Amino acid sequence: MHHPQFYKKLSLIAVLGLFSVNALADVTNKQSTDPTWQKDESYRFTILHTNDHHGRFWQNDIGEYGLAAQKTVVDEIRKEVAAKGGKLLLLSGGDINTGVPESDVLQAKPDFIGMNEVGYDAMAVGNHEFDHPLRIIREQQKWAKFPFLSANTYFKNSDNRVFDAYKIFNLNGIKVAVFGLTTDDTIFLASPKNTDGVEFRKTLPEAQKIITEIKKTEHPDMIIAVTHMGHYENGEHGSMAPGDVELARGLPNGELDMIVGGHSQNPVCMASPNKRITDYVPGTPCAPDQQNGTWIVQAHEWGKYVGRADFVFLNGKITLQNYQLIPINLKKEVDNGNGTKRLEYYTKEIQPHQNLLETLRPYQEQGKQQLLTKTGELIGRLEGDRSVVRYQQSNMGQLLLSAFIEKTNADIGIMAGGMIRDSLIEGHITYRDILKVEPFGNTVVYFDLTGRELMEYLKVALSKKQGSGGYTHLKNITLTKTGDAISDVKIKNEPIDLQKSYRITTLDFLAAGGDGYPITNTLPTYVDTGYRDADAIKQYFEEHSPIKATDFEPSNFILEK
């Protein structure tokens, strides 16, 4: 079904008027010594893109996104572009893995099968691809009918790359080179077991190296980087590795025509130069970023949008004619005015592609079944009842924090009782059981504080009232609390050293200031591992079963005076 408002061209003034005339200047490419295009002839081509898919092969409970609806949109654009004599490329900014249990238990097989049907041409390797060991990634590469690209991922102490660096596409005689980059933070974000023998080299030097090589050997008319590095406005990025803005600025002007990004999981729609729209409304005009002659795009996450960039190539010059983010069945709550609400599409309903829906349905069912398979064994009961976990330390809190500490190699674990939603009883434990305990999909994070800073943090954390969701659970700390004063603090049975640095693990909700905890996600040492809490617990059960509940009984480590 054709939905004109999805595909109508937004005028350049509407989409790109926020930028100066210079920003709209054509990007001149080094043309090859023997071009395959004709002088004075216009060539049209379209780049479509998504990123940070995270297991969303199936639509959510209210029918948003999903690969079947995405295919309907992409097929429609393909038809439209072909009718005008153009060609199309569909690229992904990576992170296909990790996010939805039905996908996770099948190692994202349905996602890659669905992406084949939609017609992806290439993807960047994201850090979450390394949630699996290399043998599973190699299996995924076999499932995928498109290349995994990463120019900066090498086998340690060698010049051998783990993946292809780039791929050349011929779009009606226009030669387009697409190379991949993976954030060098992957070494901190992925399990060491999965990155053993692999190194992630600095992205800018690798980009410079591969661009030189591509120009020398391929003589392309356009160069695109498909990256999993993040878009950080004006080049700011805290402690994280450099992102797309720094990449574009670090290269000679116009050296790179376009960056199709991922990782930071935001729609890159600019309010003004170097300033992103923070609350982008689906269906409204979107101006991509431009830095140093390079267009930078990113389509939020989960297949919520398909990004569309229409280019015209004339005599070696490339002009961006139109850019938009097409919402895939995204909905908003609308007030009925009588105390009730209804859901409405931001734009218009997209019918899912029926054949693809039927291809994916058995995987959705199989994933649900596998959630019921045994993850581990529990002896005794882990207490997660709200009448316990919001009032006192519990063996469940101790087990969860043990899992997070093991995942991050932290000294201390801290979480709030309100984040524990169910108990686990003796017997076989399934992933679905664990998801009932931790249903929110928070991610495991860590940061460093000095002993002195930790004392200040604990004062705030321990001020949460018994009975509240913020009531604090601690692991590897003992202390005495007299009113609001804290003393006799010991970390792993050693008196706290005010000068020493300690690593604390918690969940991203608390790090963002949830439940009134100190905001720690702005610290330079803050790392969001991207691992869902339930996944870390599942892994802990797999590696330590049988789990004895008695091993996690909390000692009386907060002594009230």
Short mmCIF file of C-alpha atoms in Angstrom, two decimals, residues 191-413:
data_model
loop_
_atom_site.label_atom_id
_atom_site.label_comp_id
_atom_site.label_asym_id
_atom_site.label_seq_id
_atom_site.Cartn_x
_atom_site.Cartn_y
_atom_site.Cartn_z
CA SER A 191 32.69 -9.99 28.05
CA PRO A 192 36.49 -10.56 28.11
CA LYS A 193 35.84 -14.19 27.20
CA ASN A 194 34.26 -13.10 23.90
CA THR A 195 36.97 -10.58 22.97
CA ASP A 196 39.91 -12.78 23.90
CA GLY A 197 42.46 -12.53 21.09
CA VAL A 198 40.70 -9.55 19.49
CA GLU A 199 41.66 -5.86 19.61
CA PHE A 200 39.68 -2.77 18.65
CA ARG A 201 42.09 -0.20 17.25
CA LYS A 202 41.52 3.57 17.38
CA THR A 203 38.88 4.48 14.83
CA LEU A 204 40.34 7.68 13.30
CA PRO A 205 43.75 6.25 12.28
CA GLU A 206 42.02 3.16 10.89
CA ALA A 207 39.58 5.34 8.93
CA GLN A 208 42.49 7.35 7.49
CA LYS A 209 44.27 4.13 6.55
CA ILE A 210 41.29 2.48 4.88
CA ILE A 211 40.21 5.64 2.99
CA THR A 212 43.74 5.94 1.54
CA GLU A 213 43.65 2.29 0.51
CA ILE A 214 40.16 2.54 -1.02
CA LYS A 215 41.07 5.65 -3.03
CA LYS A 216 44.24 4.06 -4.31
CA THR A 217 42.80 0.69 -5.30
CA GLU A 218 39.10 1.36 -6.00
CA HIS A 219 38.81 5.02 -7.15
CA PRO A 220 35.27 5.41 -5.74
CA ASP A 221 32.89 8.26 -6.52
CA MET A 222 31.53 8.29 -2.97
CA ILE A 223 32.81 7.00 0.39
CA ILE A 224 30.44 6.09 3.23
CA ALA A 225 31.47 4.98 6.73
CA VAL A 226 28.94 2.69 8.41
CA THR A 227 29.86 3.03 12.08
CA HIS A 228 28.95 1.88 15.57
CA MET A 229 30.57 4.73 17.52
CA GLY A 230 27.79 7.09 18.60
CA HIS A 231 26.74 10.64 17.73
CA TYR A 232 27.84 13.06 20.43
CA GLU A 233 26.88 16.60 19.56
CA ASN A 234 29.74 19.01 19.05
CA GLY A 235 32.19 16.15 19.66
CA GLU A 236 31.45 15.83 23.38
CA HIS A 237 31.40 12.29 24.68
CA GLY A 238 32.43 12.10 28.34
CA SER A 239 34.52 9.02 28.96
CA MET A 240 33.35 7.11 25.93
CA ALA A 241 35.50 6.50 22.86
CA PRO A 242 35.36 9.09 20.04
CA GLY A 243 32.16 9.20 18.01
CA ASP A 244 31.03 10.19 14.52
CA VAL A 245 31.45 13.95 14.98
CA GLU A 246 35.10 13.60 15.98
CA LEU A 247 35.67 11.16 13.13
CA ALA A 248 34.35 13.64 10.55
CA ARG A 249 36.32 16.52 12.08
CA GLY A 250 39.52 14.47 12.23
CA LEU A 251 39.58 13.81 8.49
CA PRO A 252 40.39 16.32 5.73
CA ASN A 253 37.31 18.34 4.68
CA GLY A 254 35.04 16.31 2.39
CA GLU A 255 37.24 13.21 2.62
CA LEU A 256 34.22 11.22 3.81
CA ASP A 257 30.84 11.88 2.18
CA MET A 258 28.58 10.27 4.74
CA ILE A 259 28.54 8.49 8.09
CA VAL A 260 25.68 6.07 8.77
CA GLY A 261 25.91 5.70 12.53
CA GLY A 262 24.66 3.82 15.57
CA HIS A 263 25.50 3.13 19.23
CA SER A 264 24.24 6.33 20.94
CA GLN A 265 20.66 5.34 20.00
CA ASN A 266 19.27 8.76 19.21
CA PRO A 267 17.65 10.26 16.12
CA VAL A 268 20.28 12.60 14.66
CA CYS A 269 18.05 15.56 13.80
CA MET A 270 19.76 18.91 14.28
CA ALA A 271 18.14 22.02 15.74
CA SER A 272 21.12 24.14 14.68
CA PRO A 273 24.80 23.47 13.91
CA ASN A 274 26.25 21.25 16.69
CA LYS A 275 22.91 21.17 18.56
CA ARG A 276 20.67 18.14 18.31
CA ILE A 277 16.88 18.20 18.81
CA THR A 278 16.55 16.40 22.14
CA ASP A 279 12.84 15.53 21.84
CA TYR A 280 12.42 14.72 18.17
CA VAL A 281 8.75 14.14 17.26
CA PRO A 282 8.20 11.25 14.83
CA GLY A 283 7.04 12.35 11.39
CA THR A 284 8.42 15.89 11.63
CA PRO A 285 11.28 17.16 9.39
CA CYS A 286 14.78 15.97 10.30
CA ALA A 287 17.99 17.77 9.34
CA PRO A 288 20.99 15.42 9.52
CA ASP A 289 24.24 16.63 11.03
CA GLN A 290 26.99 17.93 8.80
CA GLN A 291 30.57 18.15 10.01
CA ASN A 292 33.55 19.10 7.89
CA GLY A 293 31.82 18.21 4.62
CA THR A 294 30.42 14.89 5.92
CA TRP A 295 26.72 14.13 6.39
CA ILE A 296 26.05 12.19 9.63
CA VAL A 297 22.82 10.23 10.10
CA GLN A 298 21.37 7.89 12.75
CA ALA A 299 17.85 6.45 13.03
CA HIS A 300 17.34 6.16 16.80
CA GLU A 301 16.97 2.41 17.64
CA TRP A 302 15.01 -0.86 17.36
CA GLY A 303 13.82 -0.20 13.79
CA LYS A 304 11.58 2.61 15.05
CA TYR A 305 12.50 4.48 11.86
CA VAL A 306 13.98 3.89 8.44
CA GLY A 307 16.27 6.79 7.58
CA ARG A 308 16.15 7.92 3.94
CA ALA A 309 18.73 10.06 2.14
CA ASP A 310 18.17 10.84 -1.56
CA PHE A 311 21.27 11.97 -3.46
CA VAL A 312 21.95 13.33 -6.94
CA PHE A 313 25.38 12.81 -8.52
CA LEU A 314 26.45 15.17 -11.33
CA ASN A 315 29.96 15.51 -12.77
CA GLY A 316 31.65 14.15 -9.66
CA LYS A 317 29.59 16.21 -7.23
CA ILE A 318 27.11 14.75 -4.77
CA THR A 319 24.10 16.73 -3.51
CA LEU A 320 21.76 15.60 -0.74
CA GLN A 321 18.30 16.39 -2.11
CA ASN A 322 16.09 15.08 0.62
CA TYR A 323 16.41 13.49 4.06
CA GLN A 324 13.76 12.06 6.36
CA LEU A 325 13.15 9.59 9.18
CA ILE A 326 10.16 7.40 8.34
CA PRO A 327 8.38 6.18 11.52
CA ILE A 328 7.49 2.47 11.48
CA ASN A 329 4.01 2.37 13.07
CA LEU A 330 5.09 4.57 16.01
CA LYS A 331 2.16 5.60 18.18
CA LYS A 332 1.35 8.35 20.66
CA GLU A 333 -1.11 8.54 23.55
CA VAL A 334 -3.94 10.98 22.90
CA ASP A 335 -6.24 12.22 25.66
CA ASN A 336 -9.93 11.55 24.98
CA GLY A 337 -10.84 14.34 27.39
CA ASN A 338 -12.92 12.12 29.67
CA GLY A 339 -10.10 10.66 31.75
CA THR A 340 -9.31 7.99 29.16
CA LYS A 341 -6.59 7.82 26.50
CA ARG A 342 -6.23 6.22 23.09
CA LEU A 343 -3.27 5.32 20.88
CA GLU A 344 -2.87 7.05 17.51
CA TYR A 345 -0.26 6.68 14.78
CA TYR A 346 2.14 9.60 14.49
CA THR A 347 1.78 9.30 10.72
CA LYS A 348 -0.20 6.39 9.22
CA GLU A 349 -0.51 2.66 9.68
CA ILE A 350 1.89 0.47 7.69
CA GLN A 351 0.63 -3.04 6.93
CA PRO A 352 3.28 -5.66 7.83
CA HIS A 353 4.54 -7.71 4.88
CA GLN A 354 2.48 -10.90 5.29
CA ASN A 355 5.03 -13.37 3.89
CA LEU A 356 7.78 -12.07 6.15
CA LEU A 357 5.42 -12.06 9.13
CA GLU A 358 4.65 -15.74 8.53
CA THR A 359 8.38 -16.53 8.06
CA LEU A 360 9.19 -14.95 11.43
CA ARG A 361 6.18 -16.23 13.41
CA PRO A 362 7.64 -19.72 14.14
CA TYR A 363 10.79 -18.07 15.55
CA GLN A 364 8.67 -15.88 17.83
CA GLU A 365 6.88 -19.03 19.08
CA GLN A 366 10.14 -21.01 19.37
CA GLY A 367 11.74 -18.14 21.32
CA LYS A 368 8.82 -18.13 23.74
CA GLN A 369 9.22 -21.88 24.25
CA GLN A 370 12.95 -21.59 24.87
CA LEU A 371 12.32 -19.04 27.59
CA LEU A 372 10.86 -21.97 29.50
CA THR A 373 13.98 -24.11 29.22
CA LYS A 374 16.13 -24.59 32.29
CA THR A 375 18.81 -21.97 32.99
CA GLY A 376 19.89 -23.30 36.36
CA GLU A 377 18.97 -24.95 39.63
CA LEU A 378 18.04 -23.32 42.94
CA ILE A 379 18.17 -24.98 46.36
CA GLY A 380 16.01 -23.08 48.84
CA ARG A 381 14.10 -19.83 48.23
CA LEU A 382 15.42 -16.44 47.11
CA GLU A 383 13.20 -13.83 48.73
CA GLY A 384 11.93 -11.04 46.48
CA ASP A 385 8.63 -10.17 48.15
CA ARG A 386 8.11 -6.40 48.37
CA SER A 387 7.25 -6.69 52.07
CA VAL A 388 10.84 -7.91 52.56
CA VAL A 389 13.04 -6.24 49.93
CA ARG A 390 11.77 -2.72 50.65
CA TYR A 391 12.46 -3.11 54.39
CA GLN A 392 15.59 -5.21 54.82
CA GLN A 393 18.52 -6.84 53.08
CA SER A 394 17.57 -10.11 51.37
CA ASN A 395 19.27 -13.15 49.89
CA MET A 396 17.76 -12.19 46.51
CA GLY A 397 19.44 -8.77 46.68
CA GLN A 398 22.74 -10.45 47.55
CA LEU A 399 22.47 -12.86 44.63
CA LEU A 400 21.60 -10.12 42.11
CA LEU A 401 24.46 -7.91 43.29
CA SER A 402 26.83 -10.91 43.16
CA ALA A 403 25.90 -11.36 39.48
CA PHE A 404 26.48 -7.66 38.69
CA ILE A 405 29.81 -7.64 40.56
CA GLU A 406 30.99 -10.70 38.65
CA LYS A 407 29.94 -9.09 35.35
CA THR A 408 31.84 -5.84 36.00
CA ASN A 409 34.66 -6.93 38.31
CA ALA A 410 33.45 -4.24 40.74
CA ASP A 411 34.36 -3.89 44.42
CA ILE A 412 30.86 -3.00 45.59
CA GLY A 413 27.28 -3.60 44.43
#
